[in-house]
Coordinates of C-alpha atoms in Angstrom, one line a residue:
Chain A
M1 CA 3.0 -19.3 13.5
A2 CA 5.8 -20.6 11.4
A3 CA 3.7 -23.2 9.7
V4 CA 1.0 -20.6 8.9
G5 CA 3.6 -18.3 7.4
G6 CA 5.2 -21.0 5.4
A7 CA 1.9 -21.9 3.8
G8 CA 1.2 -18.3 3.2
N9 CA 4.3 -18.0 1.2
G10 CA 3.2 -20.8 -1.2
A11 CA -0.3 -20.9 -2.4
G12 CA -1.4 -17.7 -0.7
E13 CA 1.2 -15.7 -2.4
E14 CA 0.1 -16.9 -5.8
A15 CA -3.4 -15.9 -4.9
G16 CA -2.1 -12.4 -4.4
G17 CA -2.9 -12.2 -0.7
A18 CA -0.7 -13.5 2.0
E19 CA 2.4 -11.9 3.5
F20 CA 2.0 -8.5 2.1
Y21 CA 1.9 -5.3 4.0
L22 CA 2.6 -1.7 2.8
R23 CA 2.6 1.6 4.6
Y24 CA 3.7 5.0 3.5
Y25 CA 3.8 8.1 5.6
V26 CA 4.9 11.6 4.7
G27 CA 4.6 14.5 7.1
H28 CA 6.0 17.2 9.4
K29 CA 5.2 18.9 12.6
G30 CA 5.2 22.7 12.4
K31 CA 3.2 25.7 13.2
F32 CA 0.0 24.1 11.7
G33 CA 0.4 21.1 13.9
H34 CA 1.1 17.6 12.6
E35 CA 0.4 17.7 8.8
F36 CA 0.7 14.4 7.1
L37 CA -0.5 11.9 4.6
E38 CA -0.4 8.2 5.3
F39 CA -1.8 5.0 3.7
E40 CA -1.6 1.4 4.4
F41 CA -2.5 -1.9 2.7
R42 CA -3.1 -4.8 5.1
P43 CA -2.7 -8.4 4.2
D44 CA -6.5 -8.9 4.2
G45 CA -6.9 -6.2 1.6
K46 CA -7.9 -3.3 3.9
L47 CA -6.7 0.0 2.5
R48 CA -6.5 2.8 5.1
Y49 CA -5.9 6.4 4.2
A50 CA -5.4 9.3 6.5
N51 CA -4.7 12.9 5.5
N52 CA -4.4 15.9 7.7
S53 CA -3.6 19.5 6.9
N54 CA -4.6 22.0 9.6
Y55 CA -3.7 24.9 7.2
K56 CA -6.6 24.1 4.9
N57 CA -9.1 22.6 7.3
D58 CA -9.2 21.2 10.8
T59 CA -10.7 17.8 10.1
M60 CA -8.6 14.8 9.5
I61 CA -9.6 12.6 6.6
R62 CA -9.7 9.0 7.6
K63 CA -11.0 6.5 5.0
E64 CA -10.9 2.8 4.6
V65 CA -12.0 0.2 2.1
F66 CA -11.3 -3.4 1.3
V67 CA -9.5 -3.8 -2.0
S68 CA -9.7 -7.0 -4.1
P69 CA -6.9 -9.5 -4.5
S70 CA -6.2 -8.0 -7.9
V71 CA -5.5 -4.6 -6.5
L72 CA -3.2 -6.1 -3.9
R73 CA -1.4 -8.1 -6.6
E74 CA -0.9 -4.9 -8.6
A75 CA 0.6 -3.1 -5.6
R76 CA 3.0 -6.1 -5.1
R77 CA 3.9 -6.0 -8.8
I78 CA 4.8 -2.3 -8.6
I79 CA 7.0 -2.9 -5.6
Q80 CA 8.6 -6.0 -7.1
D81 CA 9.4 -4.2 -10.4
S82 CA 11.0 -1.3 -8.4
E83 CA 13.4 -3.7 -6.6
I84 CA 13.2 -1.5 -3.5
M85 CA 13.5 -4.6 -1.3
K86 CA 17.2 -4.8 -2.4
E87 CA 17.9 -1.2 -1.1
D88 CA 19.0 0.1 2.3
D89 CA 18.2 3.5 3.8
S90 CA 21.5 3.7 5.8
N91 CA 22.9 6.4 3.5
W92 CA 19.7 8.3 2.8
P93 CA 19.2 11.9 4.2
E94 CA 17.8 11.7 7.7
P95 CA 14.4 13.2 8.4
D96 CA 14.5 16.8 9.5
R97 CA 12.3 19.7 10.4
V98 CA 11.1 20.0 6.8
G99 CA 9.7 16.6 6.9
R100 CA 9.9 12.9 7.1
Q101 CA 8.9 10.0 4.9
E102 CA 8.5 6.4 5.9
L103 CA 8.0 3.4 3.7
E104 CA 7.3 0.0 5.3
I105 CA 6.8 -3.1 3.3
V106 CA 6.5 -6.8 4.2
M107 CA 6.7 -9.1 1.2
G108 CA 7.5 -12.7 1.4
N109 CA 10.1 -13.2 4.1
E110 CA 11.5 -9.6 3.9
H111 CA 10.6 -6.6 5.9
I112 CA 11.8 -3.1 5.2
S113 CA 11.1 0.0 7.2
F114 CA 12.9 2.9 5.4
T115 CA 12.9 6.5 6.6
T116 CA 14.3 9.6 5.0
S117 CA 13.6 13.3 4.6
K118 CA 11.2 14.8 2.2
I119 CA 12.6 14.8 -1.3
G120 CA 11.9 18.0 -3.2
S121 CA 13.2 17.0 -6.6
L122 CA 15.6 14.8 -8.4
V123 CA 18.4 17.3 -7.5
D124 CA 18.1 16.1 -3.9
V125 CA 18.4 12.6 -5.2
Q126 CA 21.5 13.2 -7.3
T127 CA 23.3 15.1 -4.5
S128 CA 22.6 12.4 -1.9
K129 CA 25.1 9.8 -0.8
D130 CA 23.0 7.0 -2.4
P131 CA 21.5 8.4 -5.6
E132 CA 20.7 5.0 -7.1
G133 CA 18.8 3.8 -4.1
L134 CA 17.1 7.0 -3.4
R135 CA 16.0 7.3 -7.0
I136 CA 14.3 4.0 -6.7
F137 CA 12.6 5.1 -3.5
Y138 CA 11.7 8.5 -5.1
Y139 CA 9.9 7.0 -8.1
L140 CA 8.3 4.1 -6.3
V141 CA 6.7 6.5 -3.8
Q142 CA 5.3 8.6 -6.6
D143 CA 3.9 5.5 -8.3
L144 CA 2.4 4.1 -5.1
K145 CA 0.9 7.5 -4.2
C146 CA -0.6 7.7 -7.7
F147 CA -2.1 4.3 -7.4
V148 CA -3.6 4.9 -3.9
F149 CA -4.9 8.4 -4.9
S150 CA -6.7 6.9 -7.8
L151 CA -8.3 4.2 -5.7
I152 CA -9.3 6.7 -3.0
N153 CA -10.4 9.3 -5.4
L154 CA -12.6 6.9 -7.4
H155 CA -14.1 5.2 -4.4
F156 CA -14.8 8.3 -2.2
K157 CA -14.6 11.1 -4.8
I158 CA -12.2 13.1 -2.6
K159 CA -9.0 14.7 -3.6
P160 CA -5.9 14.2 -1.4
I161 CA -4.2 17.2 0.2
Q162 CA -0.8 17.2 -1.3
L163 CA 2.1 17.7 1.1
Chain B
M1 CA -1.3 -9.4 23.9
A2 CA 1.4 -10.6 26.1
A3 CA 1.9 -13.7 24.1
E4 CA 2.2 -11.7 20.9
D5 CA 4.8 -9.4 22.4
V6 CA 6.9 -12.3 23.4
E7 CA 6.6 -13.8 20.0
F8 CA 7.7 -10.6 18.4
V9 CA 10.7 -10.1 20.6
D10 CA 11.8 -13.6 19.8
Y11 CA 11.6 -12.9 16.2
E12 CA 13.7 -9.8 16.5
R13 CA 16.4 -11.7 18.4
D14 CA 16.4 -14.3 15.7
D15 CA 16.9 -11.6 13.1
G16 CA 19.8 -10.2 15.0
D17 CA 21.5 -13.6 15.3
D18 CA 21.0 -14.5 11.7
G19 CA 21.5 -11.5 9.6
M20 CA 23.7 -9.0 11.3
E21 CA 27.2 -10.2 10.3
D22 CA 27.4 -8.4 7.0
E23 CA 26.1 -5.2 8.5
E24 CA 28.2 -4.8 11.6
E25 CA 30.8 -2.6 10.0
D26 CA 28.2 -0.1 8.9
G27 CA 27.6 0.9 12.5
E28 CA 23.9 -0.1 12.2
V29 CA 23.9 -2.5 15.1
S30 CA 22.5 0.0 17.6
A31 CA 19.8 1.2 15.3
R32 CA 18.7 -2.4 14.9
A33 CA 18.4 -2.9 18.6
L34 CA 15.7 -0.3 19.0
P35 CA 12.6 -1.0 21.0
V36 CA 9.8 -3.0 19.6
P37 CA 8.1 -1.1 16.8
H38 CA 4.3 -0.5 16.6
I39 CA 4.2 -2.5 13.4
A40 CA 5.9 -5.8 13.5
A41 CA 6.8 -8.1 10.7
P42 CA 5.1 -11.4 10.5
A43 CA 6.9 -14.3 12.0
V44 CA 8.2 -15.6 8.7
A45 CA 10.2 -12.5 8.0
R46 CA 13.9 -13.2 8.2
T47 CA 15.3 -9.8 7.3
S48 CA 14.2 -6.5 8.8
R49 CA 16.0 -3.4 7.6
G50 CA 15.8 0.3 8.2
R51 CA 17.4 2.8 10.5
F52 CA 14.4 4.1 12.3
V53 CA 12.5 0.9 13.0
G54 CA 10.4 1.5 16.1
R55 CA 10.4 5.3 15.8
S56 CA 7.6 5.7 13.3
R57 CA 5.4 8.8 13.3
S58 CA 2.6 6.6 11.9
V59 CA -0.8 7.9 12.7
I60 CA -2.6 4.9 11.2
A61 CA -0.8 2.4 13.2
S62 CA -1.4 4.1 16.5
T63 CA -4.9 5.5 16.1
R64 CA -8.0 3.9 17.5
D65 CA -10.2 6.4 15.8
R66 CA -12.8 5.2 13.4
F67 CA -12.1 5.3 9.7
E68 CA -15.0 6.2 7.4
S69 CA -16.2 3.7 4.8
I70 CA -19.0 3.4 2.4
P71 CA -21.7 1.1 3.9
F72 CA -22.7 -2.1 2.3
A73 CA -25.8 -1.9 0.1
G74 CA -27.1 -5.5 0.5
T75 CA -27.7 -7.8 3.4
S76 CA -24.7 -10.1 3.1
A77 CA -22.0 -8.7 5.2
H78 CA -19.0 -10.1 3.4
G79 CA -17.9 -11.2 0.0
G80 CA -18.6 -9.8 -3.4
P81 CA -17.8 -6.4 -4.9
Q82 CA -18.2 -3.2 -3.0
R83 CA -20.0 -0.2 -4.5
S84 CA -18.1 3.0 -4.7
I85 CA -19.7 6.4 -4.0
E86 CA -20.7 7.1 -7.6
G87 CA -20.6 3.7 -9.2
W88 CA -18.6 0.5 -9.6
I89 CA -14.8 0.4 -10.1
I90 CA -12.9 -2.3 -11.9
I91 CA -9.1 -2.7 -12.3
V92 CA -7.4 -3.7 -15.5
S93 CA -3.9 -5.0 -15.1
G94 CA -1.4 -6.1 -17.7
V95 CA -2.1 -3.0 -19.7
K96 CA 0.6 -2.4 -22.4
E97 CA 2.9 0.5 -21.5
D98 CA 2.1 2.4 -24.6
A99 CA -1.7 2.0 -24.4
E100 CA -3.5 5.3 -24.5
E101 CA -6.7 6.4 -22.7
S102 CA -8.6 6.1 -25.9
D103 CA -7.6 2.5 -26.3
L104 CA -9.0 1.7 -22.9
Y105 CA -12.1 3.8 -23.4
D106 CA -12.9 2.2 -26.8
A107 CA -12.6 -1.3 -25.3
F108 CA -14.6 -0.7 -22.2
A109 CA -17.3 1.7 -23.4
E110 CA -18.8 -1.3 -25.2
F111 CA -20.3 -2.5 -21.9
G112 CA -21.8 0.8 -20.7
E113 CA -20.9 4.4 -20.1
V114 CA -17.4 4.8 -18.8
K115 CA -17.9 7.4 -16.1
D116 CA -14.3 7.7 -15.1
L117 CA -11.0 6.3 -16.3
H118 CA -7.6 6.5 -14.7
L119 CA -4.7 5.3 -16.8
N120 CA -1.8 6.2 -14.6
L121 CA 1.7 6.8 -15.9
E122 CA 5.0 5.7 -14.5
R123 CA 6.8 8.8 -13.2
R124 CA 10.2 7.7 -14.3
T125 CA 9.5 6.8 -17.9
G126 CA 6.2 8.6 -18.7
Y127 CA 4.8 5.4 -20.1
G128 CA 1.8 3.6 -18.7
K129 CA 2.3 1.9 -15.3
G130 CA 0.5 -1.2 -16.5
Y131 CA -2.9 -0.8 -14.9
A132 CA -6.1 1.2 -15.4
L133 CA -9.2 1.8 -13.2
V134 CA -12.5 2.1 -14.9
E135 CA -15.8 3.4 -13.4
Y136 CA -19.3 2.3 -14.5
G137 CA -22.5 3.6 -13.1
C138 CA -24.2 0.2 -12.9
F139 CA -23.2 -3.1 -11.4
E140 CA -24.3 -5.1 -14.4
E141 CA -22.1 -3.0 -16.8
A142 CA -19.0 -3.5 -14.6
Q143 CA -19.8 -7.2 -14.2
T144 CA -20.2 -7.7 -18.0
A145 CA -17.0 -5.8 -18.6
I146 CA -15.1 -8.1 -16.2
R147 CA -16.6 -11.3 -17.7
S148 CA -16.0 -10.2 -21.3
M149 CA -12.6 -8.6 -21.0
N150 CA -10.8 -10.7 -18.4
G151 CA -8.1 -12.8 -20.1
T152 CA -8.5 -11.2 -23.5
Q153 CA -5.9 -9.3 -25.4
L154 CA -5.6 -5.5 -25.5
L155 CA -3.0 -4.3 -28.0
T156 CA -1.5 -7.8 -28.2
K157 CA -1.1 -8.1 -24.4
T158 CA -3.3 -10.2 -22.1
I159 CA -5.2 -8.2 -19.6
H160 CA -6.6 -9.2 -16.2
V161 CA -9.9 -7.5 -15.3
D162 CA -11.5 -7.7 -11.8
W163 CA -13.4 -5.7 -9.3
A164 CA -11.3 -3.1 -7.5
F165 CA -13.1 -3.2 -4.1
N166 CA -14.6 -5.9 -2.0
R167 CA -17.1 -5.9 0.8
G168 CA -14.9 -7.6 3.2
P169 CA -11.4 -9.0 3.9
I170 CA -9.7 -11.3 1.5
Q171 CA -10.4 -14.8 2.9
N172 CA -7.4 -16.7 1.6
V173 CA -5.0 -14.7 3.8
T174 CA -5.6 -17.2 6.5
S175 CA -6.0 -20.1 4.2
A176 CA -3.6 -22.2 6.2
R177 CA -5.9 -22.0 9.2
P178 CA -9.2 -23.8 9.7
A179 CA -12.1 -21.8 8.5
Q180 CA -13.2 -19.4 11.2
R181 CA -16.1 -17.0 11.7
R182 CA -15.1 -13.4 11.3
S183 CA -15.5 -11.5 14.4
R184 CA -14.6 -8.0 15.6
T185 CA -11.3 -9.4 16.9
P186 CA -8.8 -9.2 14.0
P187 CA -6.8 -12.3 13.1
R188 CA -3.8 -12.7 15.4
R189 CA -1.3 -12.3 12.7
L190 CA -2.8 -9.1 11.6
A191 CA -3.0 -7.9 15.1
A192 CA 0.7 -8.7 15.5
M193 CA 1.4 -6.3 12.6
T194 CA -0.5 -3.4 13.8
Y195 CA 0.1 -3.0 17.5

């Protein structure tokens, strides 16, 4: 395993593929059940997207498609530019009844799995205990959602249910 | 499965031994000792951070339900670009931050009718995020656009143009392994990340 991973960090990384994983979840459990939006990029390029809002309809949307190495490389670039891997979620607001966000990323030899509450606006960011870190998270999540929504929308011609 | 579990537990222990010292004063030790998460980091990962590791609400990671996808058009199961529901999508990266939709449109309409164009903005600055997605109706139009525009300059910046979607998994992920036939069983490393 170690040998495989080491090689993946070299040539594979330049090729835009190996040692990259991204998952984002936002949701809550309430009177309409478990309403959420989640997407995931796997190392082999599989992009999975799941979206459920019982309020608007009963069926969960589950879509998947393989993206090209160029798309994965762009996702990596967005994450690298954000410098989220240097942050820590220990002082971020804890998830509550209003909702929960999760951001999990594996890149190179680092693995983050951050969790916080829903962030309504920048006011929530400013008044938190870690405004600088939470701001990075706040903007990165929006940029990643924007990227994935475009990919899913163009490929399947469906609009995400915004939570 | 058992072998993978053991492997992962080993990894977590390594992580605890190596990287905890600077964190112990934060009272995060107990959070890090949580049960094995559904999604595990690959074996190379040395640092694993986050308060709620192992307590994810992830639906994707736990579901065994089928995810819908657009079927392949041709006969070859893997490799090559994947058609989207209304056409063929290409990604343009390295786009200058102040490029406008009309710049992209003018450059890419040369190869066929641009049926859709997403030039997404960075939420923090309002400038371009650096990529665009372009839809053509025909495969040939998209292919010509890729061949003609990849590596060229758009507004003084070199752009990279490629298909956005593929018919199958990226092959070089397992480049360190001997070539293997694809089967329904996912590669072990991927399996280790998703169960």
